[in-house]
mmCIF file of C-alpha atoms in Angstrom:
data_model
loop_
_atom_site.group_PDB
_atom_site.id
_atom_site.type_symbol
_atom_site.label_atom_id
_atom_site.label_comp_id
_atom_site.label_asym_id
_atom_site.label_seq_id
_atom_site.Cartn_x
_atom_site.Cartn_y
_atom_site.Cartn_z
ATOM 1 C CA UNK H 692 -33.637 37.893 -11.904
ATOM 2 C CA UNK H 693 -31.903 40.658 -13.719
ATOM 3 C CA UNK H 694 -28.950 40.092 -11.833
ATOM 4 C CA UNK H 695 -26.764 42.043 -14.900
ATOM 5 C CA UNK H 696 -28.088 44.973 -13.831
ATOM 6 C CA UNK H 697 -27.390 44.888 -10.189
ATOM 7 C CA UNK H 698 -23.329 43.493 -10.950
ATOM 8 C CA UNK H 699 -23.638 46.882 -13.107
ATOM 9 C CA UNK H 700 -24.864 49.558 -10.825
ATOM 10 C CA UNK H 701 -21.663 47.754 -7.923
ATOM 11 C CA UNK H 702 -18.687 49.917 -9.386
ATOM 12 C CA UNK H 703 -16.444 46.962 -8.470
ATOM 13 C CA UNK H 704 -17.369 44.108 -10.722
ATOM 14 C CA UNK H 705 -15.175 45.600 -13.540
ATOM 15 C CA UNK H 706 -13.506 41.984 -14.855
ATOM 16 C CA UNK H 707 -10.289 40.708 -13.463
ATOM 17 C CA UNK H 708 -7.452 39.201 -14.982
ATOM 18 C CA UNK H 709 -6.470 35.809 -13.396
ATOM 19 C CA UNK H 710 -3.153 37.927 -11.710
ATOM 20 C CA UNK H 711 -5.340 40.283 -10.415
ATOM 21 C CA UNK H 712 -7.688 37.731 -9.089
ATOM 22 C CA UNK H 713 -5.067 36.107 -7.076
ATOM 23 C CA UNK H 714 -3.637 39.184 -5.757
ATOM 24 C CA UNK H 715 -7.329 40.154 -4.454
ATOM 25 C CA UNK H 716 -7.350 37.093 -2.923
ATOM 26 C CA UNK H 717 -4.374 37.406 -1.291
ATOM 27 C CA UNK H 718 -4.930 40.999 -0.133
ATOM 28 C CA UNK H 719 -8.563 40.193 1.459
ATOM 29 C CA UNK H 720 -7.024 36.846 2.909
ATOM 30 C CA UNK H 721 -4.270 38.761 4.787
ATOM 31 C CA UNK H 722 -7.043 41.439 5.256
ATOM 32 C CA UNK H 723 -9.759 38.987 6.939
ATOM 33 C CA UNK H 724 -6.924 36.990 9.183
ATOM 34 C CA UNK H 725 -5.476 40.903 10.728
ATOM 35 C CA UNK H 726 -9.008 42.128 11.584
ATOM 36 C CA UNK H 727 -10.221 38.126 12.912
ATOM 37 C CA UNK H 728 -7.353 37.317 14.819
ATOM 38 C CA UNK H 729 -5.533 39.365 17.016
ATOM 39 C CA UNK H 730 -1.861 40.103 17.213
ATOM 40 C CA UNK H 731 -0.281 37.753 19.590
ATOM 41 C CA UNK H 732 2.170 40.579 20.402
ATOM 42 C CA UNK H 733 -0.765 41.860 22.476
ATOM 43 C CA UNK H 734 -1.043 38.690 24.358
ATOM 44 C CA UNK H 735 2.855 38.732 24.895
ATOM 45 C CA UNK H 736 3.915 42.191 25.485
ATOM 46 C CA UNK H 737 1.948 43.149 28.725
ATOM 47 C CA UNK H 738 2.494 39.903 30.376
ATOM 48 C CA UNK H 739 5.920 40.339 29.258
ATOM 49 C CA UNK H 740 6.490 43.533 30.892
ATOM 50 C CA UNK H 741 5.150 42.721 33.901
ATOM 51 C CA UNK H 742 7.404 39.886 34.363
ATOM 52 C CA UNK H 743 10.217 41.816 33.949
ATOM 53 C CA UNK H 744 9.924 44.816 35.578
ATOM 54 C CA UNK H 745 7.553 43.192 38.173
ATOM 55 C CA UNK H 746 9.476 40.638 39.288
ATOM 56 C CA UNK H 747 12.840 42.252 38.449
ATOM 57 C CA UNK H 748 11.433 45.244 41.281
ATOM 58 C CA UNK H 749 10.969 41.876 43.793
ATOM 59 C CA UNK H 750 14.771 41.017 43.135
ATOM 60 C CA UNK H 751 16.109 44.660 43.906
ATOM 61 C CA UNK H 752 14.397 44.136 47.111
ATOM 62 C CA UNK H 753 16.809 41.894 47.755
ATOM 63 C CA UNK H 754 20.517 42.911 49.152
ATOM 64 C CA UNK H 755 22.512 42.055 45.949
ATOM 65 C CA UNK H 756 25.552 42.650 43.951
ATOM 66 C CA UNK H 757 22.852 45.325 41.841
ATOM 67 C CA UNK H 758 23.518 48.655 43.866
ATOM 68 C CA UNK H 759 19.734 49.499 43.440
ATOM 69 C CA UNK H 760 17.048 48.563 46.312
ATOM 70 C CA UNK H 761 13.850 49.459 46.517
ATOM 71 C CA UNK H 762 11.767 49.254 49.554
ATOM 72 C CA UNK H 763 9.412 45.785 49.299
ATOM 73 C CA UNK H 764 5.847 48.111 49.023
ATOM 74 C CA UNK H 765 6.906 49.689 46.080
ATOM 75 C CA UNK H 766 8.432 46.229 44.426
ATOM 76 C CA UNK H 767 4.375 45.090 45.526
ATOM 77 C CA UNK H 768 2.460 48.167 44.211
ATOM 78 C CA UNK H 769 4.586 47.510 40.644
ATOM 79 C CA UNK H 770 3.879 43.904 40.704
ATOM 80 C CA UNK H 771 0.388 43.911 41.287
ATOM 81 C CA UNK H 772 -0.551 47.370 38.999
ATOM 82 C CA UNK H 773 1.285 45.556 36.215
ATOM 83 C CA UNK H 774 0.108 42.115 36.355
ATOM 84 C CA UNK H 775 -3.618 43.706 37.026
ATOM 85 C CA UNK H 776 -3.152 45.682 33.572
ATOM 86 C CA UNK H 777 -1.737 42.421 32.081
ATOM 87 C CA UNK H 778 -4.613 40.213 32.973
ATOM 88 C CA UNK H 779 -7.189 43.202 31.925
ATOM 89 C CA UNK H 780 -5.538 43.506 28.482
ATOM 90 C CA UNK H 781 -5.551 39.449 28.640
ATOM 91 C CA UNK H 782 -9.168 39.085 29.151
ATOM 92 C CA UNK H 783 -10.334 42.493 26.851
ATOM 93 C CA UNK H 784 -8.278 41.310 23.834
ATOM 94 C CA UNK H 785 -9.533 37.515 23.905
ATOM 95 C CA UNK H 786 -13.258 38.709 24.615
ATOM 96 C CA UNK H 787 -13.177 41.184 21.528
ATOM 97 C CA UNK H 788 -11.509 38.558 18.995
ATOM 98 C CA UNK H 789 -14.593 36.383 19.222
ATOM 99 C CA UNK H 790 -17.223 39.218 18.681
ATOM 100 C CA UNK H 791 -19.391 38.246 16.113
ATOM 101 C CA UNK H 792 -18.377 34.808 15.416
ATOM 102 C CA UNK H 793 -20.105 31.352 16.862
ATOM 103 C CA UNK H 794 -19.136 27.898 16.255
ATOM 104 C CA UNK H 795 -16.170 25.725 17.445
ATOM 105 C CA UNK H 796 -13.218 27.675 17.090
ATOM 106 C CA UNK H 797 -14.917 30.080 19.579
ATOM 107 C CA UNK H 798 -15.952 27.020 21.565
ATOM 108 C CA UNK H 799 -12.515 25.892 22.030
ATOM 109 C CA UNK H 800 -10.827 29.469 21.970
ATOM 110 C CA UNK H 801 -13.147 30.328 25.371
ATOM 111 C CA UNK H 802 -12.381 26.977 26.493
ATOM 112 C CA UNK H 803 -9.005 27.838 26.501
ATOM 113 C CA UNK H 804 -9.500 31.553 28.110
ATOM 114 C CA UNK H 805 -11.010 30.013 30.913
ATOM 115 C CA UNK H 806 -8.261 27.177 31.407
ATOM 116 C CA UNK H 807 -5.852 29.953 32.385
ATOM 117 C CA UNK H 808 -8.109 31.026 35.167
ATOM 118 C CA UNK H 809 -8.849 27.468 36.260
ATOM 119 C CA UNK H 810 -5.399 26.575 36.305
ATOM 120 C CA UNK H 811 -4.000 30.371 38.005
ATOM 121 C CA UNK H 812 -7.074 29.560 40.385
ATOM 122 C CA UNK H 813 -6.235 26.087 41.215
ATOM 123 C CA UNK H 814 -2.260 26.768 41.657
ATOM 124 C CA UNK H 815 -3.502 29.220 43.965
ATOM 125 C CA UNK H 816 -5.616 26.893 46.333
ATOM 126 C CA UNK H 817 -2.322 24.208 45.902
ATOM 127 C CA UNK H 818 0.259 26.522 47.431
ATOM 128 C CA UNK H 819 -1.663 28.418 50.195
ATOM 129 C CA UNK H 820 -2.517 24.686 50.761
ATOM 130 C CA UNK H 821 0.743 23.591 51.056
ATOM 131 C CA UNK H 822 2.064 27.041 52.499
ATOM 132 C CA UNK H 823 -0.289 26.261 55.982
ATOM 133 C CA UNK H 824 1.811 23.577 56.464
ATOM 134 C CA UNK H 825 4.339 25.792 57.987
ATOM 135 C CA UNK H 826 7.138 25.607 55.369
ATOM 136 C CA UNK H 827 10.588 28.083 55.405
ATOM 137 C CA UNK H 828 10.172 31.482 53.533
ATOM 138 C CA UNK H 829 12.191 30.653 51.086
ATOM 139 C CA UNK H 830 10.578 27.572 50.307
ATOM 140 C CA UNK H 831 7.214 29.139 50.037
ATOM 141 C CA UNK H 832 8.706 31.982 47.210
ATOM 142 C CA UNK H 833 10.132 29.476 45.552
ATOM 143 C CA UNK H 834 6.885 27.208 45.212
ATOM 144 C CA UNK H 835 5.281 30.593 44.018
ATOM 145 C CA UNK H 836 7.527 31.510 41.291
ATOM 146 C CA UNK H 837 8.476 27.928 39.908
ATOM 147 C CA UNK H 838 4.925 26.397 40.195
ATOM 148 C CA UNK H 839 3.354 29.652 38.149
ATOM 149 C CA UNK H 840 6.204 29.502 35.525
ATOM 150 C CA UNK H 841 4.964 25.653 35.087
ATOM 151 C CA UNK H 842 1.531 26.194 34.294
ATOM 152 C CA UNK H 843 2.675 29.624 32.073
ATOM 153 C CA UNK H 844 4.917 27.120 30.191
ATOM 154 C CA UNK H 845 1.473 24.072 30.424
ATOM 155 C CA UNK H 846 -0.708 26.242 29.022
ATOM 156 C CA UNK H 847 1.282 27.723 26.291
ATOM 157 C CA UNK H 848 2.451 24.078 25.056
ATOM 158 C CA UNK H 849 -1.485 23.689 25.256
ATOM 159 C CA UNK H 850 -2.304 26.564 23.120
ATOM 160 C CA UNK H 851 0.440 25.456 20.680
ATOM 161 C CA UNK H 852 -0.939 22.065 20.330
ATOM 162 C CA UNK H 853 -4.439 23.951 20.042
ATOM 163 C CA UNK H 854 -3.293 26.140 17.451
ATOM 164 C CA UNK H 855 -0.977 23.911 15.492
ATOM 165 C CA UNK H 856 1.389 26.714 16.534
ATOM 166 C CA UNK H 857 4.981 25.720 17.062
ATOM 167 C CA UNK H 858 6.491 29.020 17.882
ATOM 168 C CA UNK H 859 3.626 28.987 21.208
ATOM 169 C CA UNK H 860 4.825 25.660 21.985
ATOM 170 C CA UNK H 861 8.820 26.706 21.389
ATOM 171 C CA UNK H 862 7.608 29.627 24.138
ATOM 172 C CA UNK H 863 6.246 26.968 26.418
ATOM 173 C CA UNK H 864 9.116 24.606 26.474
ATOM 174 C CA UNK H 865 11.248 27.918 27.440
ATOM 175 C CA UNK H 866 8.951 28.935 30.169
ATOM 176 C CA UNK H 867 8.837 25.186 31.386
ATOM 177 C CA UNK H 868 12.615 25.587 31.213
ATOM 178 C CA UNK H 869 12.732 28.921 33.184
ATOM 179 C CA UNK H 870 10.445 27.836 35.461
ATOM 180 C CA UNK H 871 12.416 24.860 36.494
ATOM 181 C CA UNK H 872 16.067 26.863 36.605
ATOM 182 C CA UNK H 873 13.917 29.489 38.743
ATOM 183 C CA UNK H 874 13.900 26.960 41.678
ATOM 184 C CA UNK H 875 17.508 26.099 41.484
ATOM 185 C CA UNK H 876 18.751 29.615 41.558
ATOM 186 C CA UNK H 877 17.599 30.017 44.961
ATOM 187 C CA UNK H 878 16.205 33.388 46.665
ATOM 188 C CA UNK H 879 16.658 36.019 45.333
ATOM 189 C CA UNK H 880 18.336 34.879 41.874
ATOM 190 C CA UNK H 881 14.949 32.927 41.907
ATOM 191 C CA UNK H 882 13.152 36.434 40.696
ATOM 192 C CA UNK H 883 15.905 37.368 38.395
ATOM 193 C CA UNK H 884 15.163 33.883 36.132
ATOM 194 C CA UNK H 885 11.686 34.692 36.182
ATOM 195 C CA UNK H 886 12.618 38.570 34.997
ATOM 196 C CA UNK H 887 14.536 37.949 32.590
ATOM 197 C CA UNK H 888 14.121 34.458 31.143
ATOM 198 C CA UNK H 889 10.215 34.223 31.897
ATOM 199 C CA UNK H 890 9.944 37.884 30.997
ATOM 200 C CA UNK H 891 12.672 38.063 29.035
ATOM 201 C CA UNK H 892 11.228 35.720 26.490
ATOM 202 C CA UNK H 893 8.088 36.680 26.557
ATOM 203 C CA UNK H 894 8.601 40.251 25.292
ATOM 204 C CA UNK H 895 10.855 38.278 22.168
ATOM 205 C CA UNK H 896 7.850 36.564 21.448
ATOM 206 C CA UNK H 897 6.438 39.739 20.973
ATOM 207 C CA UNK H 898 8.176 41.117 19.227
ATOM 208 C CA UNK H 899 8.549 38.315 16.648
ATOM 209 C CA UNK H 900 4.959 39.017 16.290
ATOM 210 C CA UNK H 901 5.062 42.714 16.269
ATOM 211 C CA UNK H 902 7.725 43.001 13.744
ATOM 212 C CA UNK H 903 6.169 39.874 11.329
ATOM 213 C CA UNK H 904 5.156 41.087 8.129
ATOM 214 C CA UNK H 905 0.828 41.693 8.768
ATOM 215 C CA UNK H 906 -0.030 38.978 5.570
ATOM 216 C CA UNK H 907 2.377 36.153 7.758
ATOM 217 C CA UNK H 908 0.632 37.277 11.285
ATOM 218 C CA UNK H 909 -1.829 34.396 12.706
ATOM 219 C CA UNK H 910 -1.551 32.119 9.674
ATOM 220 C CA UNK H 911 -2.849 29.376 11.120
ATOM 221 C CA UNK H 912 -3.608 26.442 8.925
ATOM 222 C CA UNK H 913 -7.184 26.865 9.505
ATOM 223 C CA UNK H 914 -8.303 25.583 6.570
ATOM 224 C CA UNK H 915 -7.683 24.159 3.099
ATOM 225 C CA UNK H 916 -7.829 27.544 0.698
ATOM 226 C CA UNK H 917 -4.084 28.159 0.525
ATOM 227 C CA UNK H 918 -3.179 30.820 -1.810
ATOM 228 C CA UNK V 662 -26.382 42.172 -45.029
ATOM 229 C CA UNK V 663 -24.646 39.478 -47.130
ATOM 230 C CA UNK V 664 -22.098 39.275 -44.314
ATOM 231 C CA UNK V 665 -24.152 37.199 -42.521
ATOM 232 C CA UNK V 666 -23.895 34.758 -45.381
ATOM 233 C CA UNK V 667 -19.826 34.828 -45.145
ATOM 234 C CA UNK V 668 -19.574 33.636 -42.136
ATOM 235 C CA UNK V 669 -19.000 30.375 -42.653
ATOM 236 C CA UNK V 670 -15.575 30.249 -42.709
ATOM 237 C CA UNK V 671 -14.021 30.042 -39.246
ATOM 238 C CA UNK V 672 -13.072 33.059 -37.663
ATOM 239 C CA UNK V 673 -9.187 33.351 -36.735
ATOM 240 C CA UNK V 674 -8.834 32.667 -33.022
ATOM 241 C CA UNK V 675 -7.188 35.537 -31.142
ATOM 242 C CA UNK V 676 -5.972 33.079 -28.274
ATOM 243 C CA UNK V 677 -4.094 29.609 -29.370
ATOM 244 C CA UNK V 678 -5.592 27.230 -26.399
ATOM 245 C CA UNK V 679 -9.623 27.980 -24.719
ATOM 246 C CA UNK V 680 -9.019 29.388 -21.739
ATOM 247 C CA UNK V 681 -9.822 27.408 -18.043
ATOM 248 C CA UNK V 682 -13.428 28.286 -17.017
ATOM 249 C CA UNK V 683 -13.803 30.367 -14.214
ATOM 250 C CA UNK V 684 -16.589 30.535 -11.808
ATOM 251 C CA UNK V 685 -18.713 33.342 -12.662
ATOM 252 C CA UNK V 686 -20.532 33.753 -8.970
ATOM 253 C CA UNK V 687 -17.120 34.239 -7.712
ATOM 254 C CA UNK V 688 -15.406 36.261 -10.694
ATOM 255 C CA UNK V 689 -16.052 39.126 -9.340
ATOM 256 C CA UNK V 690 -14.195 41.206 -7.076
ATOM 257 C CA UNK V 691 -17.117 41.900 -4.440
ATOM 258 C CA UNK V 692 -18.146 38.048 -4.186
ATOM 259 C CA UNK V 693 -14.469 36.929 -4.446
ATOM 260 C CA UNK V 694 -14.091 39.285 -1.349
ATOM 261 C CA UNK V 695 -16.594 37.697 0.243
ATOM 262 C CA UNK V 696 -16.000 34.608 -0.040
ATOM 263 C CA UNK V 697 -11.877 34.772 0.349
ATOM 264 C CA UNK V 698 -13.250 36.610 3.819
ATOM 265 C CA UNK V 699 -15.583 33.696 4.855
ATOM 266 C CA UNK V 700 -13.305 30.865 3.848
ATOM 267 C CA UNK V 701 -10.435 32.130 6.261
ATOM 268 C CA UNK V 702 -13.201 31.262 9.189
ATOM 269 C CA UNK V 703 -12.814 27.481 10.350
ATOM 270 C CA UNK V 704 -15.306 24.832 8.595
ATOM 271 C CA UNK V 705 -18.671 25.779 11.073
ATOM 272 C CA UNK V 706 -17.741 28.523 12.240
ATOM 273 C CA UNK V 707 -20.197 31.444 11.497
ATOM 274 C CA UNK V 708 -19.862 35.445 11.197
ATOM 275 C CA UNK V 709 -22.331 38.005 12.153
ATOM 276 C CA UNK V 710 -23.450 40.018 8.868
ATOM 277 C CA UNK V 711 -22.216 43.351 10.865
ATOM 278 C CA UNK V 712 -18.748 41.821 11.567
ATOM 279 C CA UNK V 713 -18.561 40.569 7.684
ATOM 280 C CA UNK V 714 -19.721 43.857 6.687
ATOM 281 C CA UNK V 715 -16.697 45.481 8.696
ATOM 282 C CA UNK V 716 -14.304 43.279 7.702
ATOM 283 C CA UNK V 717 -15.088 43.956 4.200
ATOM 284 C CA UNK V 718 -15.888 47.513 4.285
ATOM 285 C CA UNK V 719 -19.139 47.289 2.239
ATOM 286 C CA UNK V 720 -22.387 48.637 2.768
ATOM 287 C CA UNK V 721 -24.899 47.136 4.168
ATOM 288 C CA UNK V 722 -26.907 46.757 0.757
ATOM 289 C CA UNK V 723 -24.270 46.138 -1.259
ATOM 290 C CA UNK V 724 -23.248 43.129 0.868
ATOM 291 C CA UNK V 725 -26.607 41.521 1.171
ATOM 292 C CA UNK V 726 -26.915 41.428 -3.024
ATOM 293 C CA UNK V 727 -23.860 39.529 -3.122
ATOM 294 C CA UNK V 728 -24.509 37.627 -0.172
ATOM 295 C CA UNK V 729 -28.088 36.506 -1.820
ATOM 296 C CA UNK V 730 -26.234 35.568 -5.092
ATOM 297 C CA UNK V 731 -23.764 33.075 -3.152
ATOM 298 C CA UNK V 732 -26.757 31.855 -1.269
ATOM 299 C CA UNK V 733 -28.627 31.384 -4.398
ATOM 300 C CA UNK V 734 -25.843 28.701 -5.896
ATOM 301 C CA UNK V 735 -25.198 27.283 -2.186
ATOM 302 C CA UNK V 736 -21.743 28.864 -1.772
ATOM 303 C CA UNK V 737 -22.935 30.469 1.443
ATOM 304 C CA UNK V 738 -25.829 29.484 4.325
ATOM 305 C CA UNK V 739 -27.260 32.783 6.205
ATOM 306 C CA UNK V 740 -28.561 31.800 8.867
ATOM 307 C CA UNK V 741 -31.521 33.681 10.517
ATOM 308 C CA UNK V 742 -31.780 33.912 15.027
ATOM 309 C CA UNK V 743 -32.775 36.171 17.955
ATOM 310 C CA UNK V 744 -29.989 36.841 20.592
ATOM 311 C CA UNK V 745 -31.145 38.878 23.608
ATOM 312 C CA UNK V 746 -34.360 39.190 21.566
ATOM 313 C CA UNK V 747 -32.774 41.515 18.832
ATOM 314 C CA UNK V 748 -32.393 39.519 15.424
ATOM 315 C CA UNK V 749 -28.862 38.331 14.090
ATOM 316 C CA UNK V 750 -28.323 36.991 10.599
ATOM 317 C CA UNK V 751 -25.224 34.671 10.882
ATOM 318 C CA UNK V 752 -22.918 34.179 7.800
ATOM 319 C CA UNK V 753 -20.780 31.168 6.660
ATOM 320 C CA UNK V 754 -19.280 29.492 3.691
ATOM 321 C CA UNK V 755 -20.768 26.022 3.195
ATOM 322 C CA UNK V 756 -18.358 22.960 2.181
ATOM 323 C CA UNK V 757 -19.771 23.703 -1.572
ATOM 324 C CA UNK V 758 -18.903 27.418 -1.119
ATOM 325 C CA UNK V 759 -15.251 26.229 0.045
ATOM 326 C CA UNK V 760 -14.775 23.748 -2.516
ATOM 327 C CA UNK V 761 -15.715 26.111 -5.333
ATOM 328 C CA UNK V 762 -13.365 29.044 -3.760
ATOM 329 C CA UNK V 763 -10.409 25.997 -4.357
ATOM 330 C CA UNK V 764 -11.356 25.482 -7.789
ATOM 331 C CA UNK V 765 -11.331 28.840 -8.538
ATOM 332 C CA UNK V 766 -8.308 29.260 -7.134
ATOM 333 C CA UNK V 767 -6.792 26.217 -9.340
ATOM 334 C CA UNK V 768 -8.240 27.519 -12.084
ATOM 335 C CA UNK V 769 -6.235 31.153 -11.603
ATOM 336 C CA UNK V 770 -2.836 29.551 -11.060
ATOM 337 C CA UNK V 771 -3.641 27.430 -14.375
ATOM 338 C CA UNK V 772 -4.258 30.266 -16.080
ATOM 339 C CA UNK V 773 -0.872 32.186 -14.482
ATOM 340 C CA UNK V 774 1.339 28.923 -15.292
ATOM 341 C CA UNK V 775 2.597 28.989 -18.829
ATOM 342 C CA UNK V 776 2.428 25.587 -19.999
ATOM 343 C CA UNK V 777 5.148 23.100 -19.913
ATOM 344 C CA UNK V 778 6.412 20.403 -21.570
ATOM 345 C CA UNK V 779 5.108 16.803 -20.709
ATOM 346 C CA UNK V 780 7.941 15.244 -18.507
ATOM 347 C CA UNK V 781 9.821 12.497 -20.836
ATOM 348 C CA UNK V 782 7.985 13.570 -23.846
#
């Protein structure tokens, strides 16, 4: 096979030095994580937002020391547009990272997709559950927001443990944290925690990841080539 | 043509210590791209040769020569299916593929460290 004449005619086989070799690598590695992975900043921010403005809208329907109220259909139309546009982003982002690629980090990357809508589905069934059983309306907004915050909080720890990703499982502890303070702070300071610690935290996480230089983003240790 | 007949003396060497080998199937910029590409997938996983070619920004020719070349010494397994009928050539970078890519890559840094004295020499 005259396979000289085919590196010839490709105009870029001209040799490399060693430096230039490992800068290539390093360039296509960064390259070949951005384009694979996705941004987590994209998983963070919308969710993010819709924490805090959603439930932060909830709180101002509230009578509170905040001289702002809004009337309780408008606090529900920003809530549920929000978290709609959260989960869409959610499920569009995590569907496109795995085009093109098979085997198990897919396997266990849907896997973990779907254990948010198990768990969100499940949580569901548990409070209307326990909600039929007549309990105060307090106690039933305060079930709501502290038992979501909890599985938030699960799931991340999962995904860090998944991932090898301590800065996911940092995020969970917090939300873990913020869900359990949510309950103590009673109604309506209940929605404030989840505002601005759940939410709150959330859109520093994305930041972090927005703001990350691109060749750090999503380096996972996924395998052994370390440059 | 009595030069030829000269030549027995040895020739002056330009560099003072042989330089590390490096691996000529990936020594060179397209197939190092490649494979630096496939090796940041997780041992198994597999790539579809139009998400490769994306990520790389080659043509579709121009990938497949390479491709054949790291197939050829085992660095890479294509692997040939039907999904929804329409035919898919999957790409990934077998464990001798991998293991080569980490020589390589010792081989570079050898090259980029100037040498040192032995410790307690």
């Amino acid at each position: 096979m005259s396979g000289r004449d085919t590196d010839a005619s490709v105009d870029e086989d001209h040799p490399l030095s060693a430096g230039e070799s490992l800068a290539l690598i390093e360039r296509q590695q960064a390259a070949a994580q951005r384009r694979l992975g996705v941004n987590p900043a994209l998983f963070y921010g919308p969710w993010g937002v819709a924490y805090l403005l959603g439930f932060g809208s909830i709180f101002l329907t509230y009578p509170t020391a905040v001289p702002v109220r809004l009337p309780g259909q408008v606090a529900v139309v920003i809530t549920g547009v929000l978290f709609a546009v959260a989960t869409v982003i959610f499920v569009v982002t995590g569907t496109r990272v795995g085009r093109g690629l098979r085997g198990p980090s897919r396997g266990a990357g849907a896997m973990y997709g779907w254990s948010w809508t198990l768990g969100f589905c499940a949580l569901a069934a548990v409070n209307i559950g326990v909600t039929r059983l007549g309990l105060p309306d307090d106690a039933v907004t305060l079930l709501w927001s502290g038992s979501s915050l909890l599985l938030v909080g699960v799931l991340y720890l999962a995904a860090g443990a998944l991932f090898q990703d301590w800065f996911q499982y940092g995020l969970g502890m917090w939300m873990l944290v913020s869900g359990a303070c949510s309950v103590f702070a009673d109604v309506p300071g209940n929605f404030a925690v989840v505002s601005l610690a759940g939410g709150g935290g959330l859109l520093l996480a994305a930041a972090y990841f927005a703001l990350r230089p691109p060749c750090r983003r999503l380096r996972h240790e996924r395998d052994r080539v370390h440059v | 043509m009595s030069a030829i007949g000269s030549m027995s003396k040895p020739l002056p060497q330009p560099l003072p210590e042989p330089l590390p080998e490096l691996d000529p199937v990936i020594h060179a910029q397209a197939r190092l791209r490649v494979t630096v590409a496939l090796a940041t997938l997780a041992t198994g996983d597999q790539i579809t040769f139009p998400r490769l070619q994306q990520l790389l920004e080659m043509s579709a020719g121009n990938l497949s020569t390479h491709l054949r070349k790291l197939e050829d010494v085992d660095y890479v397994q294509l692997t040939k299916t039907h999904r929804r009928r329409i035919p898919v050539t999957y790409v990934s970078l077998t464990l001798t593929g991998r293991r080569a890519l980490e020589d390589y890559i010792a081989a570079l840094r050898r090259l980029l460290t100037p040498p040192t004295d032995q410790p307690g020499g």
